């Protein structure tokens, strides 16, 4: 907790690596990942589709892609259950339970998973079924990745960690959009999940050297190097980081217009 550099992180950034009372922090926060949708820009241009911002626009886009028949509208399978849970439920869910407002209320016992705002995302996911292509029930996570990067699917429910891999595999221009809101003008919420931290073994024989290293990990210099070396893993440092990758820039720009939360099942 007293490590030089820890002042560079907000309470939210440190929360994933703290005791519940917040009195002890045991890791240096390194990176978060952001959920949203990555799309094939060439497909959207070809079909004259604008990036959707509301649910109505989202389903209109999916309908148009399906009617054309060139592309599977959306690449997501349900064989690997975590895929639908993470890139589906945890992706769109914060717009329903209002991010941290709902998540913290759940922890306090003020809300229940059977409340409407927690059930509604499941109803939305059920609506995705006609757009996932034939055999999605047997489709694994790597299958979904391949369907998108090979240009066979137009939209991919995503985590930002896909950026580096997709950049090496996709032979088309990509864009990204945040989870569509229920109606125009609604506050948008994104899963900006505290994903990676680094700690020190209390029994280490090299504690002093490790503390020196961890202080550097907590610095703005490290944040810039790391965020650009691994696009899609975003710095949790308070200092703004300039990123070179355009897709990473798009994802992180949502922090300015949407409210961030973490996955509801992770605390």
CSV table of C-alpha atoms in Angstrom, one decimal:
chain,number,residue,atom,x,y,z
A,1,UNK,CA,0.0,0.0,0.0
A,2,UNK,CA,2.9,2.4,0.8
A,3,UNK,CA,4.8,1.6,-2.4
A,4,UNK,CA,5.9,4.7,-4.3
A,5,UNK,CA,3.7,5.1,-7.4
A,6,UNK,CA,0.5,3.8,-5.9
A,7,UNK,CA,-0.8,7.3,-5.7
A,8,UNK,CA,-1.1,7.1,-9.5
A,9,UNK,CA,-4.2,4.8,-9.2
A,10,UNK,CA,-7.7,5.6,-8.3
A,11,UNK,CA,-9.7,3.7,-5.6
A,12,UNK,CA,-11.6,1.9,-8.4
A,13,UNK,CA,-8.4,0.8,-10.1
A,14,UNK,CA,-7.0,-0.6,-6.8
A,15,UNK,CA,-10.3,-2.2,-5.7
A,16,UNK,CA,-9.6,-5.6,-7.4
A,17,UNK,CA,-6.4,-6.1,-5.4
A,18,UNK,CA,-7.5,-4.8,-2.0
A,19,UNK,CA,-9.1,-6.2,1.1
A,20,UNK,CA,-12.8,-5.6,1.3
A,21,UNK,CA,-12.4,-2.7,3.7
A,22,UNK,CA,-9.9,-1.0,1.4
A,23,UNK,CA,-7.2,-0.8,4.1
A,24,UNK,CA,-4.6,-3.0,2.4
A,25,UNK,CA,-3.6,-3.1,-1.3
A,26,UNK,CA,-1.6,-6.1,-2.3
A,27,UNK,CA,-0.9,-5.6,-6.1
A,28,UNK,CA,0.1,-2.8,-8.5
A,29,UNK,CA,-2.8,-2.4,-11.0
A,30,UNK,CA,-1.5,-3.0,-14.5
A,31,UNK,CA,-4.4,-3.2,-17.0
A,32,UNK,CA,-8.0,-3.5,-17.7
A,33,UNK,CA,-10.0,-4.9,-20.6
A,34,UNK,CA,-13.1,-3.3,-22.1
A,35,UNK,CA,-16.1,-5.1,-23.7
A,36,UNK,CA,-17.9,-4.0,-26.8
A,37,UNK,CA,-18.4,-5.2,-30.4
A,38,UNK,CA,-15.7,-5.4,-33.1
A,39,UNK,CA,-17.1,-5.1,-36.6
A,40,UNK,CA,-16.0,-5.6,-40.2
A,41,UNK,CA,-15.9,-2.1,-41.6
A,42,UNK,CA,-15.8,-3.4,-45.2
A,43,UNK,CA,-19.0,-5.3,-44.6
A,44,UNK,CA,-20.7,-2.3,-43.0
A,45,UNK,CA,-19.7,-0.1,-45.9
A,46,UNK,CA,-20.8,-2.7,-48.5
A,47,UNK,CA,-24.2,-3.0,-46.9
A,48,UNK,CA,-24.6,0.7,-46.1
A,49,UNK,CA,-24.9,0.1,-42.4
A,50,UNK,CA,-24.2,2.9,-39.8
A,51,UNK,CA,-22.7,2.0,-36.5
A,52,UNK,CA,-25.6,1.2,-34.1
A,53,UNK,CA,-26.0,3.2,-30.9
A,54,UNK,CA,-29.4,1.9,-29.7
A,55,UNK,CA,-30.9,-1.6,-29.5
A,56,UNK,CA,-33.3,-0.7,-32.3
A,57,UNK,CA,-30.4,0.2,-34.6
A,58,UNK,CA,-28.5,-2.8,-33.5
A,59,UNK,CA,-31.2,-5.3,-34.5
A,60,UNK,CA,-31.9,-3.3,-37.7
A,61,UNK,CA,-28.2,-3.8,-38.6
A,62,UNK,CA,-28.3,-7.5,-37.8
A,63,UNK,CA,-31.5,-7.9,-39.9
A,64,UNK,CA,-29.9,-6.2,-42.8
A,65,UNK,CA,-26.8,-8.4,-42.7
A,66,UNK,CA,-28.9,-11.5,-42.4
A,67,UNK,CA,-31.2,-10.5,-45.3
A,68,UNK,CA,-28.2,-9.9,-47.6
A,69,UNK,CA,-26.7,-13.3,-46.8
A,70,UNK,CA,-23.1,-12.6,-47.5
A,71,UNK,CA,-22.1,-12.6,-43.9
A,72,UNK,CA,-23.1,-14.4,-40.7
A,73,UNK,CA,-24.5,-11.4,-38.7
A,74,UNK,CA,-22.7,-12.1,-35.5
A,75,UNK,CA,-20.0,-14.6,-34.4
A,76,UNK,CA,-20.6,-16.1,-31.0
A,77,UNK,CA,-21.0,-19.7,-29.9
A,78,UNK,CA,-22.5,-21.2,-26.9
A,79,UNK,CA,-20.5,-24.4,-26.6
A,80,UNK,CA,-17.9,-22.7,-24.4
A,81,UNK,CA,-20.3,-21.2,-21.8
A,82,UNK,CA,-17.9,-18.5,-20.6
A,83,UNK,CA,-18.0,-17.0,-24.1
A,84,UNK,CA,-21.7,-16.1,-23.9
A,85,UNK,CA,-21.4,-15.2,-20.3
A,86,UNK,CA,-18.5,-12.8,-20.8
A,87,UNK,CA,-18.9,-11.4,-24.3
A,88,UNK,CA,-22.6,-11.6,-24.1
A,89,UNK,CA,-24.1,-11.1,-20.6
A,90,UNK,CA,-21.2,-9.1,-19.1
A,91,UNK,CA,-20.9,-7.0,-22.2
A,92,UNK,CA,-24.4,-5.7,-22.5
A,93,UNK,CA,-25.5,-6.2,-18.9
A,94,UNK,CA,-24.2,-2.9,-17.4
A,95,UNK,CA,-26.6,-0.9,-19.5
A,96,UNK,CA,-29.4,-2.7,-17.7
A,97,UNK,CA,-28.2,-2.8,-14.1
A,98,UNK,CA,-26.5,0.6,-14.4
A,99,UNK,CA,-22.9,-0.4,-13.9
A,100,UNK,CA,-21.5,0.2,-10.5
A,101,UNK,CA,-24.9,1.3,-9.1
A,102,UNK,CA,-26.3,-2.2,-9.7
A,103,UNK,CA,-23.2,-4.1,-9.0
A,104,UNK,CA,-22.6,-2.6,-5.6
A,105,UNK,CA,-26.3,-2.9,-4.7
A,106,UNK,CA,-26.1,-6.6,-5.5
A,107,UNK,CA,-23.1,-7.0,-3.1
A,108,UNK,CA,-24.9,-5.1,-0.4
A,109,UNK,CA,-28.0,-7.3,-0.8
A,110,UNK,CA,-30.2,-4.4,-2.0
A,111,UNK,CA,-30.7,-6.1,-5.4
A,112,UNK,CA,-31.2,-9.7,-6.4
A,113,UNK,CA,-30.2,-11.6,-9.6
A,114,UNK,CA,-33.9,-12.2,-10.1
A,115,UNK,CA,-34.7,-8.5,-10.3
A,116,UNK,CA,-35.8,-7.2,-13.8
A,117,UNK,CA,-32.5,-5.3,-14.5
A,118,UNK,CA,-30.5,-8.5,-14.0
A,119,UNK,CA,-32.9,-10.8,-16.0
A,120,UNK,CA,-33.3,-8.4,-19.0
A,121,UNK,CA,-29.9,-9.1,-20.5
A,122,UNK,CA,-30.7,-12.8,-20.7
A,123,UNK,CA,-33.8,-11.8,-22.7
A,124,UNK,CA,-31.7,-9.8,-25.1
A,125,UNK,CA,-29.2,-12.6,-25.5
A,126,UNK,CA,-32.1,-14.9,-26.5
A,127,UNK,CA,-32.9,-12.4,-29.3
A,128,UNK,CA,-29.4,-13.0,-30.7
A,129,UNK,CA,-30.2,-16.6,-31.7
A,130,UNK,CA,-31.4,-16.0,-35.3
A,131,UNK,CA,-28.2,-14.0,-36.0
A,132,UNK,CA,-25.5,-16.4,-34.8
A,133,UNK,CA,-25.5,-18.7,-37.8
A,134,UNK,CA,-26.1,-22.5,-38.2
A,135,UNK,CA,-24.6,-24.7,-35.5
A,136,UNK,CA,-23.7,-22.0,-33.0
A,137,UNK,CA,-24.5,-24.4,-30.2
A,138,UNK,CA,-21.5,-26.5,-31.1
A,139,UNK,CA,-19.3,-23.4,-31.9
A,140,UNK,CA,-16.3,-22.9,-29.6
A,141,UNK,CA,-14.6,-19.6,-28.8
A,142,UNK,CA,-11.7,-20.2,-31.3
A,143,UNK,CA,-14.4,-21.0,-33.9
A,144,UNK,CA,-16.0,-17.6,-33.3
A,145,UNK,CA,-12.6,-15.9,-33.6
A,146,UNK,CA,-11.9,-17.6,-36.9
A,147,UNK,CA,-15.4,-16.9,-38.3
A,148,UNK,CA,-14.8,-13.2,-37.8
A,149,UNK,CA,-11.1,-12.9,-38.8
A,150,UNK,CA,-11.7,-14.9,-42.0
A,151,UNK,CA,-14.4,-12.4,-43.0
A,152,UNK,CA,-17.3,-14.7,-42.7
A,153,UNK,CA,-19.1,-12.8,-39.8
A,154,UNK,CA,-19.8,-9.1,-39.7
A,155,UNK,CA,-19.9,-8.5,-36.0
A,156,UNK,CA,-18.0,-10.0,-33.1
A,157,UNK,CA,-19.1,-9.5,-29.4
A,158,UNK,CA,-15.7,-8.8,-28.0
A,159,UNK,CA,-13.2,-8.1,-25.3
A,160,UNK,CA,-10.5,-5.7,-26.2
A,161,UNK,CA,-7.9,-8.4,-25.6
A,162,UNK,CA,-8.7,-9.6,-29.1
A,163,UNK,CA,-7.2,-6.6,-30.8
A,164,UNK,CA,-3.6,-7.7,-31.2
A,165,UNK,CA,-4.6,-11.2,-32.5
A,166,UNK,CA,-7.2,-9.8,-34.9
A,167,UNK,CA,-4.7,-7.2,-36.2
A,168,UNK,CA,-2.5,-10.1,-37.4
A,169,UNK,CA,-5.3,-12.2,-38.8
A,170,UNK,CA,-8.0,-10.1,-40.3
A,171,UNK,CA,-7.5,-8.9,-43.9
A,172,UNK,CA,-10.2,-6.2,-43.6
A,173,UNK,CA,-10.6,-2.9,-41.8
A,174,UNK,CA,-12.1,-3.2,-38.3
A,175,UNK,CA,-14.0,-0.8,-36.1
A,176,UNK,CA,-15.7,-1.1,-32.7
A,177,UNK,CA,-18.7,0.2,-30.9
A,178,UNK,CA,-19.9,0.1,-27.3
A,179,UNK,CA,-22.9,-1.9,-26.2
A,180,UNK,CA,-26.0,-0.2,-27.6
A,181,UNK,CA,-28.2,1.6,-25.1
A,182,UNK,CA,-31.9,0.7,-24.8
A,183,UNK,CA,-33.1,4.1,-26.2
A,184,UNK,CA,-31.4,7.2,-27.5
A,185,UNK,CA,-30.2,9.5,-24.8
A,186,UNK,CA,-29.7,6.8,-22.2
A,187,UNK,CA,-26.5,6.8,-20.2
A,188,UNK,CA,-24.1,4.2,-21.5
A,189,UNK,CA,-22.2,1.8,-19.3
A,190,UNK,CA,-19.2,-0.3,-20.2
A,191,UNK,CA,-17.4,-3.2,-18.6
A,192,UNK,CA,-13.9,-1.8,-18.1
A,193,UNK,CA,-12.7,-4.7,-16.1
A,194,UNK,CA,-9.7,-4.6,-13.8
A,195,UNK,CA,-7.8,-7.6,-15.3
A,196,UNK,CA,-4.1,-7.6,-14.5
A,197,UNK,CA,-2.1,-6.7,-11.4
A,198,UNK,CA,1.3,-7.7,-10.1
A,199,UNK,CA,2.3,-8.4,-6.5
A,200,UNK,CA,5.3,-9.3,-4.4
A,201,UNK,CA,5.7,-12.5,-2.5
A,202,UNK,CA,6.0,-11.6,1.1
A,203,UNK,CA,8.6,-14.3,1.6
A,204,UNK,CA,10.8,-13.1,-1.3
A,205,UNK,CA,14.5,-12.8,-0.7
A,206,UNK,CA,14.7,-10.0,-3.2
A,207,UNK,CA,12.0,-7.8,-1.8
A,208,UNK,CA,13.9,-4.5,-2.2
A,209,UNK,CA,14.7,-5.2,-5.9
A,210,UNK,CA,11.1,-6.3,-6.5
A,211,UNK,CA,9.8,-3.1,-4.9
A,212,UNK,CA,12.0,-1.0,-7.2
A,213,UNK,CA,10.6,-2.9,-10.2
A,214,UNK,CA,7.0,-2.5,-9.0
A,215,UNK,CA,7.4,1.2,-8.4
A,216,UNK,CA,8.4,1.4,-12.1
A,217,UNK,CA,5.3,-0.7,-13.0
A,218,UNK,CA,3.3,1.9,-11.2
A,219,UNK,CA,4.8,4.7,-13.3
A,220,UNK,CA,3.4,6.6,-16.3
A,221,UNK,CA,6.4,5.4,-18.4
A,222,UNK,CA,5.5,1.8,-17.8
A,223,UNK,CA,1.8,2.5,-18.6
A,224,UNK,CA,2.7,3.9,-22.0
A,225,UNK,CA,5.1,1.1,-22.9
A,226,UNK,CA,2.6,-1.6,-21.8
A,227,UNK,CA,-0.5,-0.2,-23.4
A,228,UNK,CA,1.2,0.1,-26.7
A,229,UNK,CA,3.0,-3.3,-26.5
A,230,UNK,CA,-0.3,-5.0,-25.8
A,231,UNK,CA,-3.1,-3.0,-27.5
A,232,UNK,CA,-6.4,-3.8,-25.9
A,233,UNK,CA,-5.0,-4.0,-22.4
A,234,UNK,CA,-5.6,-0.5,-21.1
A,235,UNK,CA,-3.6,1.3,-18.4
A,236,UNK,CA,-5.2,1.9,-15.0
A,237,UNK,CA,-2.8,4.7,-14.3
A,238,UNK,CA,-4.3,8.1,-13.8
A,239,UNK,CA,-1.9,9.6,-16.3
A,240,UNK,CA,-3.4,9.7,-19.8
A,241,UNK,CA,-1.7,7.2,-22.2
A,242,UNK,CA,-1.3,7.9,-25.9
A,243,UNK,CA,-2.0,4.7,-27.8
A,244,UNK,CA,-1.0,4.2,-31.5
A,245,UNK,CA,-3.5,1.4,-32.4
A,246,UNK,CA,-6.7,2.9,-33.8
A,247,UNK,CA,-8.9,0.1,-32.6
A,248,UNK,CA,-7.5,0.4,-29.1
A,249,UNK,CA,-8.0,4.2,-29.3
A,250,UNK,CA,-11.7,3.6,-30.1
A,251,UNK,CA,-12.3,1.2,-27.2
A,252,UNK,CA,-10.6,3.4,-24.6
A,253,UNK,CA,-12.4,6.5,-25.9
A,254,UNK,CA,-15.6,5.1,-24.4
A,255,UNK,CA,-14.3,5.9,-21.0
A,256,UNK,CA,-15.0,9.6,-21.8
A,257,UNK,CA,-18.7,9.1,-22.7
A,258,UNK,CA,-19.8,6.0,-20.8
A,259,UNK,CA,-19.6,5.0,-17.1
A,260,UNK,CA,-17.2,2.2,-16.3
A,261,UNK,CA,-17.9,-0.8,-14.2
A,262,UNK,CA,-16.3,-4.2,-13.6
A,263,UNK,CA,-17.9,-7.6,-14.2
A,264,UNK,CA,-20.7,-8.3,-11.8
A,265,UNK,CA,-19.5,-11.8,-11.0
A,266,UNK,CA,-15.9,-11.0,-10.0
A,267,UNK,CA,-16.1,-9.7,-6.5
